[in-house]
Coordinates of C-alpha atoms in Angstrom, one line a residue:
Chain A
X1 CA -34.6 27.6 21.9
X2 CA -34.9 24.1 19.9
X3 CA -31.0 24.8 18.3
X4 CA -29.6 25.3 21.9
X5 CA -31.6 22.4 23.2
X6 CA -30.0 20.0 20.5
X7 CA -26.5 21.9 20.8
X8 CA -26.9 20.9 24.8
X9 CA -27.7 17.5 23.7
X10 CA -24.9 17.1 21.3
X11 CA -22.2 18.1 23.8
X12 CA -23.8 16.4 26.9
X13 CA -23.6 12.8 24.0
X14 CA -19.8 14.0 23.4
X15 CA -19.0 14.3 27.3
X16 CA -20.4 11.2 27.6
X17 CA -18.6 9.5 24.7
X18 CA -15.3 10.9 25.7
X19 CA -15.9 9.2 29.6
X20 CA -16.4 6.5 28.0
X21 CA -13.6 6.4 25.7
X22 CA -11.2 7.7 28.8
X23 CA -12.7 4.9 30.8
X24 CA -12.4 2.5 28.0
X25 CA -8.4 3.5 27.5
X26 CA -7.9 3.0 30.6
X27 CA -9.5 -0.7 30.9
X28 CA -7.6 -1.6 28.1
X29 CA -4.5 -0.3 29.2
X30 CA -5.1 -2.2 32.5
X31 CA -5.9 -5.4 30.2
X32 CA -2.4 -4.9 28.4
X33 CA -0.6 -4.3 31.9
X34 CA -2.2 -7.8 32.9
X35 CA -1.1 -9.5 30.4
X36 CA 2.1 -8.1 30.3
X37 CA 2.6 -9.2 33.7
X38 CA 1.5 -12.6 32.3
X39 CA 4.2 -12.2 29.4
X40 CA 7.0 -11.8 32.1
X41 CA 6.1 -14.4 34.4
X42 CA 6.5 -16.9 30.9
X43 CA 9.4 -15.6 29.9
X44 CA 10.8 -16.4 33.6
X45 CA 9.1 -19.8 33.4
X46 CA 10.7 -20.4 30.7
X47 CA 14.2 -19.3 31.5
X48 CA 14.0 -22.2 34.3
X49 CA 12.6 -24.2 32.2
X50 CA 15.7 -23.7 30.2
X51 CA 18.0 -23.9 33.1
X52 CA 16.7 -27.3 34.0
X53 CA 17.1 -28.5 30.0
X54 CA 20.6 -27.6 30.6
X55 CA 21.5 -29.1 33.6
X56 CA 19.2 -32.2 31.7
X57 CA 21.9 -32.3 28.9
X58 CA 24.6 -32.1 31.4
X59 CA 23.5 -34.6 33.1
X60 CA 22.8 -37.1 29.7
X61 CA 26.3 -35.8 28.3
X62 CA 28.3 -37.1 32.0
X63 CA 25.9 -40.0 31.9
X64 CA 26.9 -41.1 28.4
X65 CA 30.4 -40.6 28.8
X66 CA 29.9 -42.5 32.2
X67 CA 27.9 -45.3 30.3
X68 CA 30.3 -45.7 27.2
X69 CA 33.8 -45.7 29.7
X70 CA 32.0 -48.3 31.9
X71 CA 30.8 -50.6 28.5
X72 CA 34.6 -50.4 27.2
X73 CA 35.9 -51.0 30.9
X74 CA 33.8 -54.1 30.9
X75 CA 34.3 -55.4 27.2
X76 CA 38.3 -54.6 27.9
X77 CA 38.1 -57.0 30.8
X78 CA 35.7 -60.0 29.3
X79 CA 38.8 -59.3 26.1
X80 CA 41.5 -59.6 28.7
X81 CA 39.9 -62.9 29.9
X82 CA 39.7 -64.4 26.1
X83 CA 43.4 -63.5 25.9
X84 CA 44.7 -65.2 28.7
X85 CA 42.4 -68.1 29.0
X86 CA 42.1 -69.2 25.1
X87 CA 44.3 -67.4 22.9
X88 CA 47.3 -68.2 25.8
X89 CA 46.4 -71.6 26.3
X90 CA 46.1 -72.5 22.6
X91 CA 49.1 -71.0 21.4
X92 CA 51.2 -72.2 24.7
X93 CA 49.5 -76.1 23.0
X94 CA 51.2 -74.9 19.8
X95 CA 54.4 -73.7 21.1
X96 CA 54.8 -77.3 23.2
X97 CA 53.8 -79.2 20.3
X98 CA 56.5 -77.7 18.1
X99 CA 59.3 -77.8 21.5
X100 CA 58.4 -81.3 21.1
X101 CA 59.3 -81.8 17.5
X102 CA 62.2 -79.9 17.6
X103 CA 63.5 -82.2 20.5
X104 CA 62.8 -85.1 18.1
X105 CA 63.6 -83.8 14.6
X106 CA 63.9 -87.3 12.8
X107 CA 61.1 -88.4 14.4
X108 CA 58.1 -86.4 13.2
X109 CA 54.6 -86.8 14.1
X110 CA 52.3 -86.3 11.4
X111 CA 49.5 -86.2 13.6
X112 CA 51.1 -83.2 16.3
X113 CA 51.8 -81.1 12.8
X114 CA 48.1 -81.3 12.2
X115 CA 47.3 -80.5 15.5
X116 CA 49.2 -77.8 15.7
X117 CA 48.0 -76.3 12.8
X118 CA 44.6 -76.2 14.2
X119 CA 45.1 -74.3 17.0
X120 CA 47.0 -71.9 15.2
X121 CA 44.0 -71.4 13.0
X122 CA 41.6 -71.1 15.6
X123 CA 43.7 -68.7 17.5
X124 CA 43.8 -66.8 14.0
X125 CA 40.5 -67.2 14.0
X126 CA 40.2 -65.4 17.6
X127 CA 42.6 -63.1 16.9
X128 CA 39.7 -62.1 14.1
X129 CA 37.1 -62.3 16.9
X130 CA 39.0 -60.3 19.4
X131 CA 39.8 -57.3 16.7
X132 CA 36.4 -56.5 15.4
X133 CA 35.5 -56.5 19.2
X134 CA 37.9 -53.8 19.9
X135 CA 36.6 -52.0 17.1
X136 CA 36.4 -48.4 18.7
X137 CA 32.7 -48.2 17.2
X138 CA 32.3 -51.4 19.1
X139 CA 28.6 -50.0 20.0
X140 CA 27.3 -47.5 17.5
X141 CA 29.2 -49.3 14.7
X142 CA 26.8 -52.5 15.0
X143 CA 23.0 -52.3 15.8
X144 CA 21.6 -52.9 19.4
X145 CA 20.7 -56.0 18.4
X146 CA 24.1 -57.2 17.2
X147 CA 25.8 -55.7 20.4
X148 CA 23.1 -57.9 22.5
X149 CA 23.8 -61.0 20.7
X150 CA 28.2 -60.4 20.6
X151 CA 27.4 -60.0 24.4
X152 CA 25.5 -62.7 24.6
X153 CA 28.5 -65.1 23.3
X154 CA 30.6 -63.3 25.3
X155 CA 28.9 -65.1 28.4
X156 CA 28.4 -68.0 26.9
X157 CA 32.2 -68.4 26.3
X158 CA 33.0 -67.1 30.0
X159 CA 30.5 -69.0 31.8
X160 CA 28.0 -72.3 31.6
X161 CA 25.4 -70.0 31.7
X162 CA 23.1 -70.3 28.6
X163 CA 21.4 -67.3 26.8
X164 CA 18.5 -67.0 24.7
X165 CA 18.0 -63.7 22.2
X166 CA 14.8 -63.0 20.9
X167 CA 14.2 -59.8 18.5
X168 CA 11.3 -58.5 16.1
X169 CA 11.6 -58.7 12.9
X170 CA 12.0 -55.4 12.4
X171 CA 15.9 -54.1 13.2
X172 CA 15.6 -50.9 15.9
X173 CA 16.8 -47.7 14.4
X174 CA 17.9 -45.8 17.6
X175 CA 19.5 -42.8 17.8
X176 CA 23.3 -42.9 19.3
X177 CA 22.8 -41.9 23.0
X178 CA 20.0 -44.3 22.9
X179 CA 21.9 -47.3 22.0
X180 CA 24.4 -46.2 24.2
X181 CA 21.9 -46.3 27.4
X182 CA 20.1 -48.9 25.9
X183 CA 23.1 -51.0 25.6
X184 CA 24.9 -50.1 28.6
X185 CA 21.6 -50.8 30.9
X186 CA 21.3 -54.7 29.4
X187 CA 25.0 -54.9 30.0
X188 CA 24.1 -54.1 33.7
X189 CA 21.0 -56.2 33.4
X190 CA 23.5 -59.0 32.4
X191 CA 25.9 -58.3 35.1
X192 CA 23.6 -58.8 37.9
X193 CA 22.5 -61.6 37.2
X194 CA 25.5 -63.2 36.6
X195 CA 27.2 -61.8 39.9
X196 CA 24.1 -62.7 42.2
X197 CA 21.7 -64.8 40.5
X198 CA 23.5 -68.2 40.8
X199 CA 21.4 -68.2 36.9
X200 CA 21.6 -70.8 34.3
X201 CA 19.7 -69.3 31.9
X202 CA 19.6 -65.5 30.7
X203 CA 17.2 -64.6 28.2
X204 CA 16.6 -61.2 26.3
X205 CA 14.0 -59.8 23.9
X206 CA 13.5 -56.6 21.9
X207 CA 10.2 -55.8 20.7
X208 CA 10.2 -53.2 18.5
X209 CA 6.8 -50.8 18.5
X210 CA 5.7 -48.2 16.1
X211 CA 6.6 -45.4 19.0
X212 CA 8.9 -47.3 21.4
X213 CA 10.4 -50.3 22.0
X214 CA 10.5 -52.6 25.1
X215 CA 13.7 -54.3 26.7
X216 CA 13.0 -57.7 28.6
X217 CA 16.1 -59.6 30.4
X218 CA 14.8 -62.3 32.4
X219 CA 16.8 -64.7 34.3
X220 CA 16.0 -68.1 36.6
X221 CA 18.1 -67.7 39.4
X222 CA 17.6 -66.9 42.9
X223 CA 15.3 -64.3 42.9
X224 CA 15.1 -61.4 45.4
X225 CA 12.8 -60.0 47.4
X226 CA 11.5 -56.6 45.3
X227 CA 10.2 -55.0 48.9
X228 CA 13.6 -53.9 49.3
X229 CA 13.5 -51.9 46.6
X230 CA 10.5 -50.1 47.7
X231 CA 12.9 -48.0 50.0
X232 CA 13.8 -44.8 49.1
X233 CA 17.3 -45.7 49.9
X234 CA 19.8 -45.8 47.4
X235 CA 21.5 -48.6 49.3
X236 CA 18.9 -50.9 49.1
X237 CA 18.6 -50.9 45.0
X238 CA 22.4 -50.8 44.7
X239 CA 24.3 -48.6 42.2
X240 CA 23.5 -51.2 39.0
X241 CA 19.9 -50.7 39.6
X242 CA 20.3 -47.1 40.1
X243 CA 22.4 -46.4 37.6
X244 CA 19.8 -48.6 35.3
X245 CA 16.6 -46.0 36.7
X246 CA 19.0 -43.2 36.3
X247 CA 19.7 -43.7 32.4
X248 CA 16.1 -45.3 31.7
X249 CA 14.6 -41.7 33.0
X250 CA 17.2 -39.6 30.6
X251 CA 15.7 -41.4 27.8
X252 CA 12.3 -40.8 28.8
X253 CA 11.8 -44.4 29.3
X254 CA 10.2 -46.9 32.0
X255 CA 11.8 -49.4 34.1
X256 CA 10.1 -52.2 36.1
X257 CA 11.4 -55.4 37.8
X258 CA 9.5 -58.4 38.8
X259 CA 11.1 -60.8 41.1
X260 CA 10.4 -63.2 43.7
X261 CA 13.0 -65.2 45.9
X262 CA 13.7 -68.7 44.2
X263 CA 11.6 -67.5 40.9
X264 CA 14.1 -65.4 38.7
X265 CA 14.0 -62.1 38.0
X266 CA 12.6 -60.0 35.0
X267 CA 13.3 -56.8 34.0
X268 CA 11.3 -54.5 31.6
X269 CA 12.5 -51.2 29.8
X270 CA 9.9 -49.5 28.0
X271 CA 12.2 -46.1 25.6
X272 CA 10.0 -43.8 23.7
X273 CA 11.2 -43.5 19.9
X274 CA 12.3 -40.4 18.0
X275 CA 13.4 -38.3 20.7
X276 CA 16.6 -36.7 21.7
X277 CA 17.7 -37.6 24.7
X278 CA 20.4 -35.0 24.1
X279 CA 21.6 -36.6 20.4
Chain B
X1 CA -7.6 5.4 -0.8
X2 CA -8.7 8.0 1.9
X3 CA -8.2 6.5 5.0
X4 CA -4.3 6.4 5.7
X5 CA -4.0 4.2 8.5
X6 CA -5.7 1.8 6.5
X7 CA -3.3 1.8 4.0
X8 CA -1.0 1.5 6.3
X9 CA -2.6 -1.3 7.4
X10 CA -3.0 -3.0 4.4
X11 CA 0.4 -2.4 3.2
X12 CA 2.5 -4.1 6.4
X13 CA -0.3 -7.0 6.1
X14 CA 1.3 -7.5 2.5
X15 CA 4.3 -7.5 3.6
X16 CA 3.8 -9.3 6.4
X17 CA 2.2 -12.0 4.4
X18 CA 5.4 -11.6 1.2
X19 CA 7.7 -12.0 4.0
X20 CA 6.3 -15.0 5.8
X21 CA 6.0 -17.1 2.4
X22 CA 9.8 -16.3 1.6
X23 CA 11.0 -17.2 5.0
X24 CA 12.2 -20.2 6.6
X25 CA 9.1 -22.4 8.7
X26 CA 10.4 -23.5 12.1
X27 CA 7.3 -25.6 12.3
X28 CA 4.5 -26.3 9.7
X29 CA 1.9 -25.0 11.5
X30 CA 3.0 -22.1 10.6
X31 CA 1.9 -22.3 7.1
X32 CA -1.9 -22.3 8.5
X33 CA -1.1 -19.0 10.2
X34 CA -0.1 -17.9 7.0
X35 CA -3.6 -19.2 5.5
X36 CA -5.3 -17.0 8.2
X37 CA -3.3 -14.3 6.6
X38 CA -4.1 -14.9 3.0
X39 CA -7.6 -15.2 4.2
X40 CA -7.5 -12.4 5.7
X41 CA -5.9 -10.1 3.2
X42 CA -8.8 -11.7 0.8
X43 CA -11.0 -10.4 3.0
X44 CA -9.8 -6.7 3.1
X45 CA -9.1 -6.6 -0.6
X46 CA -12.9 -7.9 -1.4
X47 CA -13.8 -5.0 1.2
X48 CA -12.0 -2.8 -1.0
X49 CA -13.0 -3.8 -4.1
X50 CA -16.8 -3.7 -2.8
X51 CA -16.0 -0.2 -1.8
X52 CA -15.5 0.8 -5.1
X53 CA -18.3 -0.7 -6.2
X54 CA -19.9 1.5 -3.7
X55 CA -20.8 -1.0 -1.3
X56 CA -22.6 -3.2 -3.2
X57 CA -22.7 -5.7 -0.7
X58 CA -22.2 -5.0 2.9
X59 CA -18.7 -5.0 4.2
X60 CA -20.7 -6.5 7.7
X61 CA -21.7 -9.4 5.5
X62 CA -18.0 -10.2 4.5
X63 CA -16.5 -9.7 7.9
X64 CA -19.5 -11.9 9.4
X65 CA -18.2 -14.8 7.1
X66 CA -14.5 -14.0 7.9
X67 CA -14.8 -13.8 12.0
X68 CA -15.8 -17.4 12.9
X69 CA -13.3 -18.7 9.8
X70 CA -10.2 -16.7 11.4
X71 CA -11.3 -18.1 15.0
X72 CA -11.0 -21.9 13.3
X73 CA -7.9 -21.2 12.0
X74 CA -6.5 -19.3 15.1
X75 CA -7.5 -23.1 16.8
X76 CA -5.2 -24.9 14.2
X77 CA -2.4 -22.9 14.0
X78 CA -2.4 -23.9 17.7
X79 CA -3.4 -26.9 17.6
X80 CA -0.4 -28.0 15.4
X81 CA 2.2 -25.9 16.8
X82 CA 1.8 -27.3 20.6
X83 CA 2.5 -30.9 21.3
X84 CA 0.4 -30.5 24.6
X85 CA -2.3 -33.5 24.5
X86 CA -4.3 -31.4 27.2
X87 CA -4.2 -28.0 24.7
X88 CA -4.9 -30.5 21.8
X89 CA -7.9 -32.0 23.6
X90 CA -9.3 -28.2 24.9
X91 CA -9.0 -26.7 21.1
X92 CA -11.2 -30.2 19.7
X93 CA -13.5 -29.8 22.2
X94 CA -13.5 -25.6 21.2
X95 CA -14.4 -25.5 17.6
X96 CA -17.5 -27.5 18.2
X97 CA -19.0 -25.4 20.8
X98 CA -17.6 -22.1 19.4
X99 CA -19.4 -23.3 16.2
X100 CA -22.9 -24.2 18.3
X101 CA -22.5 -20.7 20.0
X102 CA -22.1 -18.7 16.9
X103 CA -25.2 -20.2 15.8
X104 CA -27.1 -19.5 18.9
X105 CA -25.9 -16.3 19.0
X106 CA -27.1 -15.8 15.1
X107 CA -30.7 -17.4 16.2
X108 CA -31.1 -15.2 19.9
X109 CA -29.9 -12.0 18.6
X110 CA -32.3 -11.9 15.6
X111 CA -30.0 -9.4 13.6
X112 CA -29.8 -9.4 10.8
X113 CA -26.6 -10.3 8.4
X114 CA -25.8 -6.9 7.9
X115 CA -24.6 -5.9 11.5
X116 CA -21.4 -6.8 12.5
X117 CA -21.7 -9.8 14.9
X118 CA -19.2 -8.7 17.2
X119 CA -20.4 -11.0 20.0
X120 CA -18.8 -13.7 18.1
X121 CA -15.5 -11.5 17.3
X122 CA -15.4 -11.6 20.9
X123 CA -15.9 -14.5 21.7
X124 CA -13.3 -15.8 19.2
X125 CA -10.7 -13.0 20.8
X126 CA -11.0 -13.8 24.4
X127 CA -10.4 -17.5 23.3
X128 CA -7.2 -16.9 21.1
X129 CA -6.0 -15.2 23.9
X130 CA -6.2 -18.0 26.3
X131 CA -4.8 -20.0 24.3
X132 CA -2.1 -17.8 23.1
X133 CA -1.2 -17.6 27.3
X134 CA -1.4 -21.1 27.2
X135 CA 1.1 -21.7 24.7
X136 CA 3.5 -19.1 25.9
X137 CA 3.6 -21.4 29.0
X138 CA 4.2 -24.4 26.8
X139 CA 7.0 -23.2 24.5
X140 CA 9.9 -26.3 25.1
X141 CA 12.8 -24.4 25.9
X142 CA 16.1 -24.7 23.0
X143 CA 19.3 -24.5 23.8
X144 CA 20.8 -20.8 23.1
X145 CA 17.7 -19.4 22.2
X146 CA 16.1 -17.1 24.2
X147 CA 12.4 -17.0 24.9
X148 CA 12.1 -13.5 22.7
X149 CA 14.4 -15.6 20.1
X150 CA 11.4 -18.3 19.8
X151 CA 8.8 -17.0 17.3
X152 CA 6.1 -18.4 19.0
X153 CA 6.6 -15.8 22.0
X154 CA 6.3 -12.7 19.0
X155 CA 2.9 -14.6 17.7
X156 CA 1.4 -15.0 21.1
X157 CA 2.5 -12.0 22.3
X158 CA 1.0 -10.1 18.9
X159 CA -2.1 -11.7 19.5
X160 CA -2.6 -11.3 23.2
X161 CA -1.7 -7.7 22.5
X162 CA -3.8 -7.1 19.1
X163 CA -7.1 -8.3 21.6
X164 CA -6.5 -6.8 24.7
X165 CA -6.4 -3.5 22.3
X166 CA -9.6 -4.5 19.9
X167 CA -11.5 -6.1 22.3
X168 CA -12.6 -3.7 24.7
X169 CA -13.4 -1.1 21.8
X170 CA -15.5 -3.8 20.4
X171 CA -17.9 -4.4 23.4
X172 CA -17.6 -0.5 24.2
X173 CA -18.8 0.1 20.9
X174 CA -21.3 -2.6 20.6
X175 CA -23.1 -0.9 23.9
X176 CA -22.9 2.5 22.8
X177 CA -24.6 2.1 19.2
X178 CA -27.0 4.4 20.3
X179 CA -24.6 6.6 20.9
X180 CA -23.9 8.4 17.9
X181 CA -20.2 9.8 18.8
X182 CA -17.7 10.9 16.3
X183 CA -15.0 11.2 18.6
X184 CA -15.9 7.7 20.0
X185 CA -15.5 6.3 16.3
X186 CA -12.8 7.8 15.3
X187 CA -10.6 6.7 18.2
X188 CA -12.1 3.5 17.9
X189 CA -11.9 3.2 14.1
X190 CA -7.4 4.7 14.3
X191 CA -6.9 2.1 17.7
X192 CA -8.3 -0.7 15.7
X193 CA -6.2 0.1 12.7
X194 CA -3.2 0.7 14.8
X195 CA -3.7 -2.5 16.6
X196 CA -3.6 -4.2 13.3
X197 CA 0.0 -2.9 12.4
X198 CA 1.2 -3.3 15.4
X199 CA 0.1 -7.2 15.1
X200 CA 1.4 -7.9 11.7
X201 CA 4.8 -5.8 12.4
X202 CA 5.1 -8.5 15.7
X203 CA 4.1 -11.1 13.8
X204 CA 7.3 -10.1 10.7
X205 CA 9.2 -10.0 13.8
X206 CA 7.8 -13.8 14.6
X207 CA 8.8 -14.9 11.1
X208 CA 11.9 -13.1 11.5
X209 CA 12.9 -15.5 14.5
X210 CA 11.5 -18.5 12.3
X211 CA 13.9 -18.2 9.6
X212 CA 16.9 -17.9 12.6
X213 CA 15.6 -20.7 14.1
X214 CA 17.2 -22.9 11.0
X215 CA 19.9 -23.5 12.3
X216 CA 18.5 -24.8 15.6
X217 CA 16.0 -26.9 13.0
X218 CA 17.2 -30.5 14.3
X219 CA 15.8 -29.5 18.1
X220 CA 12.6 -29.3 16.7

């Protein structure tokens, strides 16, 4: 009687345990289905989140090329301007000054000699000047800082508008796409205000911080009315501004601008450091 | 060595661990993963050891030490290996309270060391889990690799499967002590074991992707 009490026991303990274990497969193999449906929806995440890095390079690689054709475009036609208006004028001086002599060969001015050997040094000494700025590494072969400061000078010999170039002590190490941006957005910076600003000053600091670095231009011209900009319109902030948002967004970057009609304008870029903005 | 699957067990953990220290690391964090391992393999070989000392001490002792440990350095390994500030912040914020809930747990339950504390096992699996989801949701895509090219999906993936296995066998078991079920515990006993190889043959499959991820090494 006792022996087939405890063998009923035993097997009513093992039916139970082997409900339990059924039931407990089963939870776990609705656990792993769960998840699994988890795993799938992150793996298609993560294929969009690939698409959109691509399209996100794309966009950096068209941007850049856009960026570096439009810096050449512009340095070809500031060089263009230099050849015409100095080294044309100074060597057309030379050329007169030696017709001159020629028409008079017993009588030789000392003095015109001398002259004209100064202007044929100093359009040597542009010929120099013009030839490191066609340098086909004319950005990424200086530092931001140099290209800023060659740019500079290039408005100051254009215009009378006077620059001012502030840096840290520290020299920027950016990676090549940055620079490029970087570069190419100041440039813009610089255009504005020289096209509808009606500036006599343009100045330009880089501060260099241990993550990023910031970007001022600031000029005292006219000023504008930044409400215009609030619009969503592309219009109202113009293809320079645009294109400066544009590229300050594919490096991760801020942009801000401060200006009031009558009271300048200042504009701030804030880049993140040490990040590929598709280098 | 009597029990097979344990041996099986012990032998693709070797391996796993051999093959992970030879390999290239896409990431360092991935050296603390494979200080979780060493740890871990320290672990089973102590158990082993102590099992031919006829249980000298109890194996429940060593795993009780071993559990909250592994739980910590599940937390680094993901700490490091996301860049999420929000993950970073959640997995600072976890090791405190995981370490003042162990403790509680230790002073309510009023076992003693020699049970296995497999509240806190849970505990620690149910986290890992989350934030192995998490981080699957937070790998950066790379260009040409696919997600099951980035070793961080086969890690995640090894753990959210390993758990989802263990865990319910865990709490199933820790209800049912009463129950004295051979069937129950040997199920139990070859799941848990097979869970464990399947994990450390994902995670060879993880350090597998690692070493091809060299190449892509200046995206990271």
């Amino acid at each position: 009687m006792f022996q087939q009490n405890a063998k009923t026991l035993f097997f009513s303990i093992e039916e139970t345990s082997k409900d339990i274990l059924i039931e407990t497969i089963f939870y776990s193999t609705l656990i792993l289905l769960f998840f699994s449906i988890i795993v799938i929806i992150a793996i298609l995440k993560y294929r969009n989140k690939q698409r959109e890095f691509q399209e996100r390079e794309d966009t950096i690689k068209n941007e850049l090329i856009k960026a570096s054709l439009e810096s050449k475009e512009q340095t070809m036609e500031e060089l263009a301007a230099r050849l015409h208006i100095k080294l044309q004028q100074t060597l057309s001086l030379a050329k007169l000054n030696l017709n001159t002599m020629l028409m008079r060969p017993s009588n030789i001015d000392i003095n015109k000699i001398e002259s004209t050997k100064l202007l044929i040094t100093e359009s040597i000494k542009e010929i120099k000047d013009l030839s490191k700025d066609l340098d086909p590494k004319y950005i990424t072969g200086y530092t931001l800082e140099e290209n800023i400061a060659q740019q500079l000078q290039r408005v100051e010999d254009k215009t009378s508008i006077k620059t001012h170039f502030t840096t840290s002590k520290e020299e920027i190490n950016l990676k090549k796409n940055t620079q490029i941006f970087t570069y190419r957005i100041i440039q813009e910076a610089i255009n504005n205000s020289l096209n509808h600003a009606d500036a006599s000053l343009i100045a330009i600091k880089l501060v260099n911080n241990p993550k990023d670095f910031d970007v001022y231009v600031e000029d005292n011209g006219k000023g504008f009315d930044t409400s215009i900009l609030n619009g969503e319109s592309n219009k109202a902030k113009g293809i320079g501004l645009l294109s400066i948002q544009n590229r300050t967004q594919l490096m991760n970057g801020t942009f801000t601008i401060k200006s009031q009609p009558n009271n300048g304008t200042k504009i701030n870029l804030n880049i993140p450091l040490n990040e590929s903005h598709g280098d | 060595m009597e029990d097979i699957p344990r041996l099986i067990y012990l032998s693709i953990f070797t391996i796993a661990f051999g093959f992970g220290l030879s390999i290239y690391k896409y990431n360092k964090s991935l050296w603390i993963l494979l200080g979780l391992m060493a740890l871990g393999l320290l672990t089973e070989y102590i158990v082993e050891f102590n099992k031919h000392l006829e249980n000298k001490v109890n194996e429940n002792v060593i795993y009780n030490i071993y559990v909250p440990l592994e739980y910590i350095f599940y937390t680094s390994f993901f700490y490091f290996i996301n860049s999420d500030s929000l993950v970073k912040k959640s997995i600072k914020t976890s090791i405190p309270i995981f370490i003042i809930i162990v403790f509680t747990i230790l002073n309510i339950s009023n076992t003693n060391s020699n049970e296995l504390q497999s509240y806190i096992y849970m505990l620690g699996g149910v986290l890992t889990i989350f934030l192995s989801i998490w981080s699957l949701f937070l790998i950066k895509p790379i260009k040409n690799i696919k997600f099951i090219e980035h070793p961080l999906f086969w890690f995640c993936t090894g753990f959210i499967i390993f758990y989802s296995c263990i865990l319910p066998f865990t709490f199933i078991q820790n209800h049912l002590e009463n129950i004295d079920s051979k069937t129950l515990k040997k199920v139990s006993n070859i799941i848990q074991k097979g869970a464990n190889i399947i994990l450390y043959a994902i995670i060879i499959i993880g350090f597998i992707c690692s070493n091809r991820m060299q190449k892509h090494s200046s995206f990271q």
